[in-house]
Coordinates of C-alpha atoms in Angstrom, one line a residue:
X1 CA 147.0 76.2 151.8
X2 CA 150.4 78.0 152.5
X3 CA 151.4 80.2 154.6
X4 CA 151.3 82.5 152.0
X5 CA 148.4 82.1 150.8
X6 CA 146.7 83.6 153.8
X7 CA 146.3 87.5 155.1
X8 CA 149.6 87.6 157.3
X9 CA 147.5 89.9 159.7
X10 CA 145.1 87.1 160.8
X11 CA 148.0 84.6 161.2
X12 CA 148.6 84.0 165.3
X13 CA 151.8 82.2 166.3
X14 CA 152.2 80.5 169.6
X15 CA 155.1 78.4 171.1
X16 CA 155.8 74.7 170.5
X17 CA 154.6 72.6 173.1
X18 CA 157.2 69.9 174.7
X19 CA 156.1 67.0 172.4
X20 CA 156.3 69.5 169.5
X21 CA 159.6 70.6 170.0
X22 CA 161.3 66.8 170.3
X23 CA 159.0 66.1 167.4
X24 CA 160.9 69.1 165.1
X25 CA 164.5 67.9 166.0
X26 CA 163.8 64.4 165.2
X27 CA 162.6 65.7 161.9
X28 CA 165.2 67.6 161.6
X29 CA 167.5 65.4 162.0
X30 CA 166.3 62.1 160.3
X31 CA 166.5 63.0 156.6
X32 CA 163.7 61.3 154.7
X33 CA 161.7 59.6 157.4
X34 CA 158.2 60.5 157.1
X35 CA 156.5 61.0 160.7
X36 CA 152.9 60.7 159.1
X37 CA 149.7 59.2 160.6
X38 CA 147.7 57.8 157.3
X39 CA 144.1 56.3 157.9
X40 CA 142.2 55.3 154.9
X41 CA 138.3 53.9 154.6
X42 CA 137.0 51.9 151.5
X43 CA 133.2 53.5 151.1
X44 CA 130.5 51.6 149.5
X45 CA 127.3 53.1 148.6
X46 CA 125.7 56.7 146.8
X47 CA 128.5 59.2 148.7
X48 CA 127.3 62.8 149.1
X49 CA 130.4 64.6 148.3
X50 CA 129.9 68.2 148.7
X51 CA 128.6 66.9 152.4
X52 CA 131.8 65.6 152.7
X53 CA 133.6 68.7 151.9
X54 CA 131.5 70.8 154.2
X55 CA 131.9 68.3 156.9
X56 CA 135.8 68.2 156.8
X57 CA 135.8 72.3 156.5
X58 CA 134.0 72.2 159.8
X59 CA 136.8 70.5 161.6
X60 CA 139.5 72.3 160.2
X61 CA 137.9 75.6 161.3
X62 CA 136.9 73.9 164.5
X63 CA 140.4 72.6 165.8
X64 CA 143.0 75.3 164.7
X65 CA 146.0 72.5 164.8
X66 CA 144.5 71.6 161.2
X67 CA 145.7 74.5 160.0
X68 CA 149.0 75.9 161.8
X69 CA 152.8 75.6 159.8
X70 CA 156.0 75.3 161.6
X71 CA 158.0 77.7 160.0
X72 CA 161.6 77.3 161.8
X73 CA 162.8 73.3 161.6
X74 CA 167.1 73.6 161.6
X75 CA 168.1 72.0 165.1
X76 CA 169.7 75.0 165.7
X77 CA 166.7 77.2 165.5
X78 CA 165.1 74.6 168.4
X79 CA 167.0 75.5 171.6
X80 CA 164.6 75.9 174.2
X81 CA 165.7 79.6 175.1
X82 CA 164.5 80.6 171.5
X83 CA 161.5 78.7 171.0
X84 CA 160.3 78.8 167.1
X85 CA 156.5 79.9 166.5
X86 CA 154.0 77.7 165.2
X87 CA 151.2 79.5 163.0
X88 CA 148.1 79.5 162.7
X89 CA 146.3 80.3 159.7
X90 CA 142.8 81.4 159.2
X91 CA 140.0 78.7 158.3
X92 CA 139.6 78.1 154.5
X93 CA 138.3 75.2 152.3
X94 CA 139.8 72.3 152.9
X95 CA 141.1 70.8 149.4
X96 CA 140.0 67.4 148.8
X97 CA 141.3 66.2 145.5
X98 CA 139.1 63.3 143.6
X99 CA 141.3 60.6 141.6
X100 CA 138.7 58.8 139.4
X101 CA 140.1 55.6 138.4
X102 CA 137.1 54.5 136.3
X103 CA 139.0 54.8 133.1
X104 CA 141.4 51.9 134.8
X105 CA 140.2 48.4 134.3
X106 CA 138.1 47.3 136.9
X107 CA 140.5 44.5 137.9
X108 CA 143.4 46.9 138.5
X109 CA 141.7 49.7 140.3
X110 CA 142.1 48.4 143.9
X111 CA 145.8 47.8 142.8
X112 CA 146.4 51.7 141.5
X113 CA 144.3 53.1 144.7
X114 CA 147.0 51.3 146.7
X115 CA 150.1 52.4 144.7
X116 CA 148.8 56.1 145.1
X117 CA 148.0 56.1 148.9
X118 CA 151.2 53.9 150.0
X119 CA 153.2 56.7 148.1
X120 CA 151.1 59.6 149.5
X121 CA 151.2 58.1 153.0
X122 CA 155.1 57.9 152.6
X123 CA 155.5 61.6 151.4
X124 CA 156.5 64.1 154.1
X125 CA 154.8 67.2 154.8
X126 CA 156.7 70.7 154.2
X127 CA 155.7 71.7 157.8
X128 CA 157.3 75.0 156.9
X129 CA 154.8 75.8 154.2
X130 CA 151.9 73.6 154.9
X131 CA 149.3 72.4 157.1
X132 CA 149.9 68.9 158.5
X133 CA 146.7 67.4 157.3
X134 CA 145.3 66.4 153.7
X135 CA 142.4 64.6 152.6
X136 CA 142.0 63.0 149.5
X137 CA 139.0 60.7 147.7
X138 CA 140.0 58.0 145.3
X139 CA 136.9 57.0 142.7
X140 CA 136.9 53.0 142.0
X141 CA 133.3 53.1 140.9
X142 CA 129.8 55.5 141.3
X143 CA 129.2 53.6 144.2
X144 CA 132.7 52.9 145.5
X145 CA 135.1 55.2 147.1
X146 CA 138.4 55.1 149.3
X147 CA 138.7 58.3 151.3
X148 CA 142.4 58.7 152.5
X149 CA 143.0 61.1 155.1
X150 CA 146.5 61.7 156.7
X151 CA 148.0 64.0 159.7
X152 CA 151.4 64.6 161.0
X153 CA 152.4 64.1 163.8
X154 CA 153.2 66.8 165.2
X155 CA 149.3 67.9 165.2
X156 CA 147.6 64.5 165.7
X157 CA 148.7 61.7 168.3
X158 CA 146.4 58.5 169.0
X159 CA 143.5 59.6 170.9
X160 CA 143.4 62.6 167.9
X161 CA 142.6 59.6 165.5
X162 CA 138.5 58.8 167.1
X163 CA 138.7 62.5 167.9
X164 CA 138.3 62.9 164.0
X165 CA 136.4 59.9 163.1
X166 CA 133.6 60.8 165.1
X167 CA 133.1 64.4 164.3
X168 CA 133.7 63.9 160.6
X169 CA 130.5 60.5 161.0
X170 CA 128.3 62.8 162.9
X171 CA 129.2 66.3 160.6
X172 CA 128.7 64.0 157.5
X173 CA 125.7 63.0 158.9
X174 CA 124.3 66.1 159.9
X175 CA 125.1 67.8 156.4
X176 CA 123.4 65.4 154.5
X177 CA 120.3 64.7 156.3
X178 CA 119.7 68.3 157.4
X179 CA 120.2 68.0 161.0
X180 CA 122.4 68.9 163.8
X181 CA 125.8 67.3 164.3
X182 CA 125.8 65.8 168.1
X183 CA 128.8 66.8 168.6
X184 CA 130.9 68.9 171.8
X185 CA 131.6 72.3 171.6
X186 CA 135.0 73.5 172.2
X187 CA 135.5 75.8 175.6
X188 CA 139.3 75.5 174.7
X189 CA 142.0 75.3 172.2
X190 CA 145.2 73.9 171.7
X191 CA 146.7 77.2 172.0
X192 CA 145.1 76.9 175.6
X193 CA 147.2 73.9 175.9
X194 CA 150.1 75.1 174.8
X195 CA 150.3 78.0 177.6
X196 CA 149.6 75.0 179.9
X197 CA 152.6 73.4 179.8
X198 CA 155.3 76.0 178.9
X199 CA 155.7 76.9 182.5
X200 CA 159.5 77.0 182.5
X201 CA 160.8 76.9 186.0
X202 CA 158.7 73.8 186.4
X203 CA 160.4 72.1 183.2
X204 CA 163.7 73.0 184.7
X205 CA 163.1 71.4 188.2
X206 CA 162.0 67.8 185.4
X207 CA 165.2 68.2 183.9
X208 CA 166.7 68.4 187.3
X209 CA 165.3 65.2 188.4
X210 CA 166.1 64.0 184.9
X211 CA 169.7 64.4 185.2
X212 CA 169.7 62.6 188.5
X213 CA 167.7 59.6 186.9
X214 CA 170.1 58.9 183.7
X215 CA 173.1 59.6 185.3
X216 CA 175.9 57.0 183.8
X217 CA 173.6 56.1 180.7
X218 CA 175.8 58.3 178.3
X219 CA 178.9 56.4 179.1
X220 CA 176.6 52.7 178.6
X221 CA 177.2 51.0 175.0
X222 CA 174.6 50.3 172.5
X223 CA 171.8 47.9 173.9
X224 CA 171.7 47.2 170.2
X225 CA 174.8 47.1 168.3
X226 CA 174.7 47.9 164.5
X227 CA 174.3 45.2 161.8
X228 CA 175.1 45.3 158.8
X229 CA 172.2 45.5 156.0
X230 CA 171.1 46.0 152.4
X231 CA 168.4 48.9 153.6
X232 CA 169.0 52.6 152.9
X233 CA 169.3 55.1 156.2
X234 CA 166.2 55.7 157.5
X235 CA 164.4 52.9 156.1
X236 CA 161.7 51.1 158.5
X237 CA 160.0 47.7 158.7
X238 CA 156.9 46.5 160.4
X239 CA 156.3 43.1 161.8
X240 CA 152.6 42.3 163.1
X241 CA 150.9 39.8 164.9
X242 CA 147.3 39.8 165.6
X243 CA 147.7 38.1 169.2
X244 CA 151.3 37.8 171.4
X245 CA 149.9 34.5 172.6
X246 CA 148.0 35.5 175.6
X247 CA 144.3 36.7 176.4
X248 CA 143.0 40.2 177.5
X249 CA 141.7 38.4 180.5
X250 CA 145.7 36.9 181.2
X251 CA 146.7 40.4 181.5
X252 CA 144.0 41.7 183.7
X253 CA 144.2 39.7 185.8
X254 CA 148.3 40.2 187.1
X255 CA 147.5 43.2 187.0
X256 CA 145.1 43.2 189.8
X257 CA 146.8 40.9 191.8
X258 CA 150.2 42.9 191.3
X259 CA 147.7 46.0 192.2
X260 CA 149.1 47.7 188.8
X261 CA 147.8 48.5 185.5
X262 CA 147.5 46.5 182.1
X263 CA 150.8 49.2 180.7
X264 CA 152.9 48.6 183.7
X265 CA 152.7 45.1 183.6
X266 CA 153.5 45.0 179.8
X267 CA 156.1 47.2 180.3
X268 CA 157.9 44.9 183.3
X269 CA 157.5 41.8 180.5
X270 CA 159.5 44.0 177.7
X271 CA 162.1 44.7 180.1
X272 CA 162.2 41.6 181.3
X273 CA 162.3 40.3 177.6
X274 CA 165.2 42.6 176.4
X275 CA 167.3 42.5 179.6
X276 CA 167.9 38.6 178.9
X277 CA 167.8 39.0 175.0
X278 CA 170.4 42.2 175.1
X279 CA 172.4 40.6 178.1
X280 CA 171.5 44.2 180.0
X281 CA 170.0 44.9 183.3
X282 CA 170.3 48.5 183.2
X283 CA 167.6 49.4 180.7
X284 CA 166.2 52.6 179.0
X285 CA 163.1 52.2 177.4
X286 CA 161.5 54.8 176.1
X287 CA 157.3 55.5 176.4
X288 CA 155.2 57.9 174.8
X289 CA 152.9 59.6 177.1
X290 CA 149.8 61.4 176.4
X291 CA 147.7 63.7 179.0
X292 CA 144.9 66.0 178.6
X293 CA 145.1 68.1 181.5
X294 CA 141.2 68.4 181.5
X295 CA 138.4 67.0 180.3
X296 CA 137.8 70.0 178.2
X297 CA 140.7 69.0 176.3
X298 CA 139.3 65.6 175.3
X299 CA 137.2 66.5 172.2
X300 CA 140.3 68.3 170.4
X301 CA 142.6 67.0 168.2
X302 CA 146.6 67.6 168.5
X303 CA 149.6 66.3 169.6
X304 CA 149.5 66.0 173.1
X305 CA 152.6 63.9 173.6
X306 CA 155.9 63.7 175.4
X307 CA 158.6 60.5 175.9
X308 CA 159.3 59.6 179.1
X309 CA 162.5 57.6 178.9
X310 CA 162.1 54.7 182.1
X311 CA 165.0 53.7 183.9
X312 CA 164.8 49.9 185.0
X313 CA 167.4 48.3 186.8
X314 CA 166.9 44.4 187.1
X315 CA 168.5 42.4 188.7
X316 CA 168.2 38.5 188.2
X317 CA 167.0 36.3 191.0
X318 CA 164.2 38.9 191.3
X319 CA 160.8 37.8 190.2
X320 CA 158.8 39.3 187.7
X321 CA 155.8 40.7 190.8
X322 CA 158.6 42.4 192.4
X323 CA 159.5 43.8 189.0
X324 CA 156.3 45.0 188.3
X325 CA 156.1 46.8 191.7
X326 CA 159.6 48.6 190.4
X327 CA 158.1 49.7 187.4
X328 CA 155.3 50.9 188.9
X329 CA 157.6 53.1 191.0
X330 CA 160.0 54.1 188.4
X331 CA 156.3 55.5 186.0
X332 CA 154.8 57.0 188.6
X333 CA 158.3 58.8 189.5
X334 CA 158.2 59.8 185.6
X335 CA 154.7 61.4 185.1
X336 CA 155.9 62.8 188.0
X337 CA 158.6 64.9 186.1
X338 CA 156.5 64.2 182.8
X339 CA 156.9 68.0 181.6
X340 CA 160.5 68.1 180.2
X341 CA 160.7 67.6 176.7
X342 CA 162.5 64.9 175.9
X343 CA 164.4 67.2 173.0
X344 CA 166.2 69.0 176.3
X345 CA 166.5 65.6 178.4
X346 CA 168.6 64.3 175.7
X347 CA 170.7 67.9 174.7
X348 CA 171.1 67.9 178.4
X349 CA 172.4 64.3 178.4
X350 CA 174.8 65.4 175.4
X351 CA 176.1 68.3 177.2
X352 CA 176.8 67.0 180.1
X353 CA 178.8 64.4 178.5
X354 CA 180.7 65.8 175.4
X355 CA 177.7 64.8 173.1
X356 CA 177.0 61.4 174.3
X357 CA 173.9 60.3 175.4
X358 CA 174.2 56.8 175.3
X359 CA 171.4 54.0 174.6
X360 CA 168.9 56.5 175.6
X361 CA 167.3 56.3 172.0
X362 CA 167.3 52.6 171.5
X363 CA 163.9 50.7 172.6
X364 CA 160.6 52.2 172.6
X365 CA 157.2 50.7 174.3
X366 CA 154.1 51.3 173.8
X367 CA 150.3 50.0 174.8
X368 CA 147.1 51.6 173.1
X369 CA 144.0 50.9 175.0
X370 CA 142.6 54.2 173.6
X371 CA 138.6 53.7 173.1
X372 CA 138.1 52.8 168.9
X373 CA 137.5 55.0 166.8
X374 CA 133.9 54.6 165.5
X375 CA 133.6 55.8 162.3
X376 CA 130.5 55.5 159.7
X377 CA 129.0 58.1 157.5
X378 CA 125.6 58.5 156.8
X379 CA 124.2 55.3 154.6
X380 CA 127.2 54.2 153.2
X381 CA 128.9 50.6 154.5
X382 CA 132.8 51.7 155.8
X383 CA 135.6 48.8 156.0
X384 CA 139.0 49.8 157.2
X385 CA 141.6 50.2 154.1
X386 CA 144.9 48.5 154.8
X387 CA 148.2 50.8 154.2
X388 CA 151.3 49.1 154.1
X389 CA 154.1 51.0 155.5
X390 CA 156.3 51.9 158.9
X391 CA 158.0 54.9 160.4
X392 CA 159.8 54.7 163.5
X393 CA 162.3 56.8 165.3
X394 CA 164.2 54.2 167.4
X395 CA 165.9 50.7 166.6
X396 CA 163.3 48.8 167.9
X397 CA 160.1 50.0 168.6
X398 CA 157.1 47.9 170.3
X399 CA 153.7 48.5 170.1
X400 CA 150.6 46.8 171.9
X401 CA 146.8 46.9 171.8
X402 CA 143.9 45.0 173.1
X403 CA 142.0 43.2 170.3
X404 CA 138.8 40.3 169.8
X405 CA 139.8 39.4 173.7
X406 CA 143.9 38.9 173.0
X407 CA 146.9 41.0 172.7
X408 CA 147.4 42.5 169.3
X409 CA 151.4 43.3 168.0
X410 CA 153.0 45.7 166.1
X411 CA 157.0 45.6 165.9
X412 CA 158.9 48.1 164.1
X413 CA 162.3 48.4 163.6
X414 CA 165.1 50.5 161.3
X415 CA 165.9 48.5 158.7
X416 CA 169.3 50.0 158.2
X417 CA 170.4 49.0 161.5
X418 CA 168.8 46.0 162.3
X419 CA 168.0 42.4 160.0
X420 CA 164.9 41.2 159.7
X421 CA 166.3 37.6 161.4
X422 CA 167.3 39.9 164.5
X423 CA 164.0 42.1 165.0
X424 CA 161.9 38.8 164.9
X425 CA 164.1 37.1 167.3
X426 CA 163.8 40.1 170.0
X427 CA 159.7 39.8 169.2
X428 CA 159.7 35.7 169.1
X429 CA 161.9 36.4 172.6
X430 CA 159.2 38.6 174.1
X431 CA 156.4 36.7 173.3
X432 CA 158.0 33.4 175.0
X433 CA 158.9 36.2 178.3
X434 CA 155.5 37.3 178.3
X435 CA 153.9 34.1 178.2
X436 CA 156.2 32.7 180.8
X437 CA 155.7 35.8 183.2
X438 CA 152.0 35.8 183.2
X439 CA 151.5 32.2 184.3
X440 CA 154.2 32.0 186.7
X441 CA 154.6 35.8 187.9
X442 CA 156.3 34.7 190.8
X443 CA 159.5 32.7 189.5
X444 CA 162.7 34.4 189.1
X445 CA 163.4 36.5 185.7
X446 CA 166.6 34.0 185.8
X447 CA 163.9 31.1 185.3
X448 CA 162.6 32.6 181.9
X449 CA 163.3 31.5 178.8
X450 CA 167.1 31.6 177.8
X451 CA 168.1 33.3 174.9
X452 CA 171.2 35.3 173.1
X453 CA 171.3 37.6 170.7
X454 CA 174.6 37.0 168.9
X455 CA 176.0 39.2 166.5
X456 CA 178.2 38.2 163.4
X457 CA 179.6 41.6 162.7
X458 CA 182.7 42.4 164.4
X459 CA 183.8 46.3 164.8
X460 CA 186.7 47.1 162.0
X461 CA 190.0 47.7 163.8
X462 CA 191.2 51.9 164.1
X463 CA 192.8 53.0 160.9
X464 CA 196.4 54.9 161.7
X465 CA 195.8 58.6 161.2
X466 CA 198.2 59.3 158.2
X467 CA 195.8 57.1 156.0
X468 CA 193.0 59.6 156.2
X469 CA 192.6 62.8 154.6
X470 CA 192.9 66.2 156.7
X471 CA 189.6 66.6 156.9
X472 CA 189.0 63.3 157.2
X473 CA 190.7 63.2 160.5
X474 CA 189.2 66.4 162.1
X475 CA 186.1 65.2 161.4
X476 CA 186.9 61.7 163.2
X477 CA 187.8 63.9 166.0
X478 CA 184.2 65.3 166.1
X479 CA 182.8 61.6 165.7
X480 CA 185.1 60.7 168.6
X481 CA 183.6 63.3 171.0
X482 CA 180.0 63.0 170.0
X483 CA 180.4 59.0 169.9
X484 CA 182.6 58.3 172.6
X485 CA 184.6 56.1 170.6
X486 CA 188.3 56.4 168.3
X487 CA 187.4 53.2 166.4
X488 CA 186.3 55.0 163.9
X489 CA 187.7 54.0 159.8
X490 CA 187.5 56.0 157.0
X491 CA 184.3 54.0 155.4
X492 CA 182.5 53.7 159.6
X493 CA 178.8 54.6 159.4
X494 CA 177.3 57.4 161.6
X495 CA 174.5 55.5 162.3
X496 CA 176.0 51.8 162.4
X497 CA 178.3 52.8 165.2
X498 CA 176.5 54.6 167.9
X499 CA 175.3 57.6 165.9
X500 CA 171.7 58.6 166.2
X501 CA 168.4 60.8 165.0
X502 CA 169.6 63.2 168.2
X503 CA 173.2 63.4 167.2
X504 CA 173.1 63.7 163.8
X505 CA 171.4 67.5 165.0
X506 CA 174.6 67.9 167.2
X507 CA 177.2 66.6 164.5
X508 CA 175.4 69.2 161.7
X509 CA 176.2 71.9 164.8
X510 CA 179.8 70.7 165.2
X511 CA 180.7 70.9 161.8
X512 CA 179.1 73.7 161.3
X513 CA 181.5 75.4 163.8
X514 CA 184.6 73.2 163.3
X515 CA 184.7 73.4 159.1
X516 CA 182.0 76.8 158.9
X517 CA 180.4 74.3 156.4
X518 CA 176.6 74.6 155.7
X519 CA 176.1 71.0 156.7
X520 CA 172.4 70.1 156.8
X521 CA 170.9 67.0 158.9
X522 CA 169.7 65.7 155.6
X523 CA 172.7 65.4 153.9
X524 CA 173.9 62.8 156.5
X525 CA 171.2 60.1 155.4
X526 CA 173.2 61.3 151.4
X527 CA 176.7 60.9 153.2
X528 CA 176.8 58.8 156.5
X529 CA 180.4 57.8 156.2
X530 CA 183.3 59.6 157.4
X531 CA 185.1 59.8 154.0
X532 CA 181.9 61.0 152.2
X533 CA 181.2 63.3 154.7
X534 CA 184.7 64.3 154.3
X535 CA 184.2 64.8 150.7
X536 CA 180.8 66.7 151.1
X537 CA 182.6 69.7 153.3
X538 CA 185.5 69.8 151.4
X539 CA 183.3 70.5 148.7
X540 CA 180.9 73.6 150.9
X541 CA 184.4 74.5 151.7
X542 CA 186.2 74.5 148.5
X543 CA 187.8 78.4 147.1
X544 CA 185.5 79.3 144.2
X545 CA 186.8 78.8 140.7
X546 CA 187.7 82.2 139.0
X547 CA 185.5 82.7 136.1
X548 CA 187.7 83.6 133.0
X549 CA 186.8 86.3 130.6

């Protein structure tokens, strides 16, 4: 379904809601990187497939996310006075595409049903043109099925996931045996929720107290400085671990002695961890934070998300209780101030600083104890079906579950900034900090573990002026006021030396003014060094050729 495809006069359009709008600029902004939440379920048994098509129209028409475009995605069109519209289209059959690979040996078939769902999973939506949700149903055998499913996520966050896994068991259910689906009905929408939080004057008193909190970050230097690697811009990698090393029960019980929650205290042990791996104890780390104002808004599905970027200052011979009681400070003083969109903490950030906004970007944490989602269909066996591939928006990015009694681990990192050999140090690093912590949470964080992240690469010295091209050098001049640096060569990398997802939107602005060049954020990721750059506007800027008759 398109937006065309629909009777404009039934389409509604409503605002973006915080998380939305920070969601769009990344986009925006980060070229190829595909911001999709892919689930997939290997089915074995006599499927009912037109019950499964009835089932999943049922959702779409029940939550209206399912089915609503973003039609405006240029940074520029994202400033928070002019707020694009999101659509929503009217409820129509939801295509479900079947890929029989009988015809492929049986060997092979589990080998092409991967192939096509790691490559659909890694496709980005046009969230201009469509939905941000397909289905589709792979075929290995009468009696065995894959059904891939995948959202973006600008519609779906985590609790969204066993939002949709149990509707779709109980509708599948329901449709096939004749009987009622148990499941809510809806008193609200997400438009509802959207009108909840776009109360402005209360977003500008956040971004008030959000000045106040960052102040001096844009002027701080990487917490991670740039290696070099083989890895395409925008690539990702994903390091997982099914236990950190300590036990559910571990965790618990800090912290209820620390009178803090299970988050908090992992939180303290990352900062902890990357304060004496980075050599920092001024740290931003960034946490995704995701509130249902009511309980009506627990049975719907949509991206109900913001960042909350926590301050922590650390300082040594403090021990890791007293840090934990900081933390708990500094979170509660966030969700506190939770409703400014982290899009207009950071163009705040930038403005206030000639474009800078520092490591603000850098580390991300996260903890999912989110119930599981329980998901069956109606007499058919249903095993999870792995997918093999990472996204993430920041250099490092942490990620943290409960599991079989332990501590389950997800790491990901951007391959193009980062080698593998330093993303498993900072994880082997936080393990050893966490374990440490937890047994003895009242030693000094300058008791834990040493370590030192040491990096080969040293910074290429400033190249004199007259050995770059015009352009060339105005263009270093607009690196050197969004960067806050004049080390900048002929062949430096926008995203190797400070450059990030956030300023890559305000670099396509600036030379967008400065050259009147139709830059787009994409063709960074195509150019990211100052000469090609260079080359790319002189080209949008070149005189046409006359044609000769």
């Amino acid at each position: 379904m398109t937006a065309s495809a629909t009777n404009p006069a039934h389409v509604r359009s409503r605002p973006l809601t915080a998380g939305q709008q920070g969601m769009l600029l990344q986009t925006a902004a980060s070229g190829p990187v595909a911001l999709n939440v892919p689930t997939a379920v290997r089915l074995i048994g006599a499927l009912d497939v037109p019950a499964l098509r009835r089932a999943l129209d049922c959702i779409a028409e029940r939550h209206d996310v399912l089915r609503t475009t973003f039609p405006a995605t240029e940074p520029s069109s994202l400033a928070p006075d002019r707020l694009p519209a999101q659509l929503v289209h009217p409820a129509s059959p939801v295509p479900l595409p079947v890929v029989d690979l009988q015809p492929v040996p049986a060997s092979e078939r589990p080998g092409a049903a991967r192939s096509i769902i790691e490559a659909e999973a890694a496709h980005p939506f046009d969230v201009a043109s469509e939905p941000g949700f397909k289905v589709m149903l792979l075929r290995l055998s009468a009696a065995e099925h894959v059904l891939f499913w995948l959202m973006s996520h600008l519609v779906c966050d985590g609790w969204s996931k066993s939002v949709f896994a149990r509707e779709l068991s109980a509708l599948y259910t329901a449709h096939t045996t004749g009987t009622t689906a148990d499941i809510p009905k809806l008193s609200v929408d997400f438009g509802d929720y959207v009108t909840e939080t776009r109360d402005r004057p209360r977003i500008a008193t956040d971004l008030a107290y959000w000045r106040e909190q960052l102040r001096g970050v844009a002027d701080q230097p990487p917490l991670l400085a740039a290696e070099e690697t083989d890895d395409p811009p925008g690539s990702a990698r994903e390091i997982q671990f099914p236990s950190v090393g300590v036990s559910h029960s571990q965790l618990l019980e800090v912290a209820q002695r620390t009178g803090s929650t299970e988050f908090i205290v992992l939180h303290a042990a990352f900062a902890a961890a990357m304060g004496t791996a980075l050599g920092r104890q001024d740290l931003i780390i960034n946490t995704p934070r995701g509130d249902r104002p009511t309980a009506d808004f627990e049975n719907l599905i949509g991206f109900f998300v913001n960042v909350l970027p926590i301050r922590s200052r650390i300082a040594p011979s403090t021990t890791f209780t007293a840090l934990v009681g900081q933390v708990r400070e500094e979170v509660i003083d966030a969700l506190d101030h939770a409703d400014a969109p982290i899009a207009e903490i950071a163009a705040q950030l930038a403005a206030d600083h000639a474009g800078r906004i520092g490591p603000l970007t850098h580390l991300s944490f996260a903890y999912d104890n989110l119930p599981a989602a329980d998901f069956g269909l109606h007499a058919l066996s249903a095993a999870p079906w792995p997918i093999d591939r990472a996204d993430t928006r920041y250099p490092f990015e942490l990620h943290l579950w409960p599991r079989d009694q332990m501590i389950a681990c997800r790491a990901t990192y951007r391959a193009d900034q980062l080698t593998a050999a330093t993303a498993n140090h900072l994880l082997d690093h936080f393990q050893a900090v966490l374990t440490a912590v937890l047994s003895e949470p009242d030693a000094p964080l300058n008791q834990l573990p040493s370590f030192a992240l040491h990096h080969s690469r040293q910074p290429a010295g400033q190249v004199a002026s007259d050995e770059l091209t015009p352009t060339e050098q105005r263009l270093a001049g607009v690196w050197t006021e969004l960067l806050g640096t004049d080390d900048i060569s002929a062949d430096s990398h926008f995203f190797n030396i400070g450059g990030s997802s956030l300023l890559a939107a305000l670099l396509v602005a600036a030379i967008r003014e400065t050259f009147a060049a139709q830059i787009h954020p994409r063709d960074l990721y195509q150019a990211p060094t100052l000469r090609t750059l260079a080359a790319l506007i002189d080209d949008h800027t070149a005189p046409a050729t006359p044609v000769q008759r």
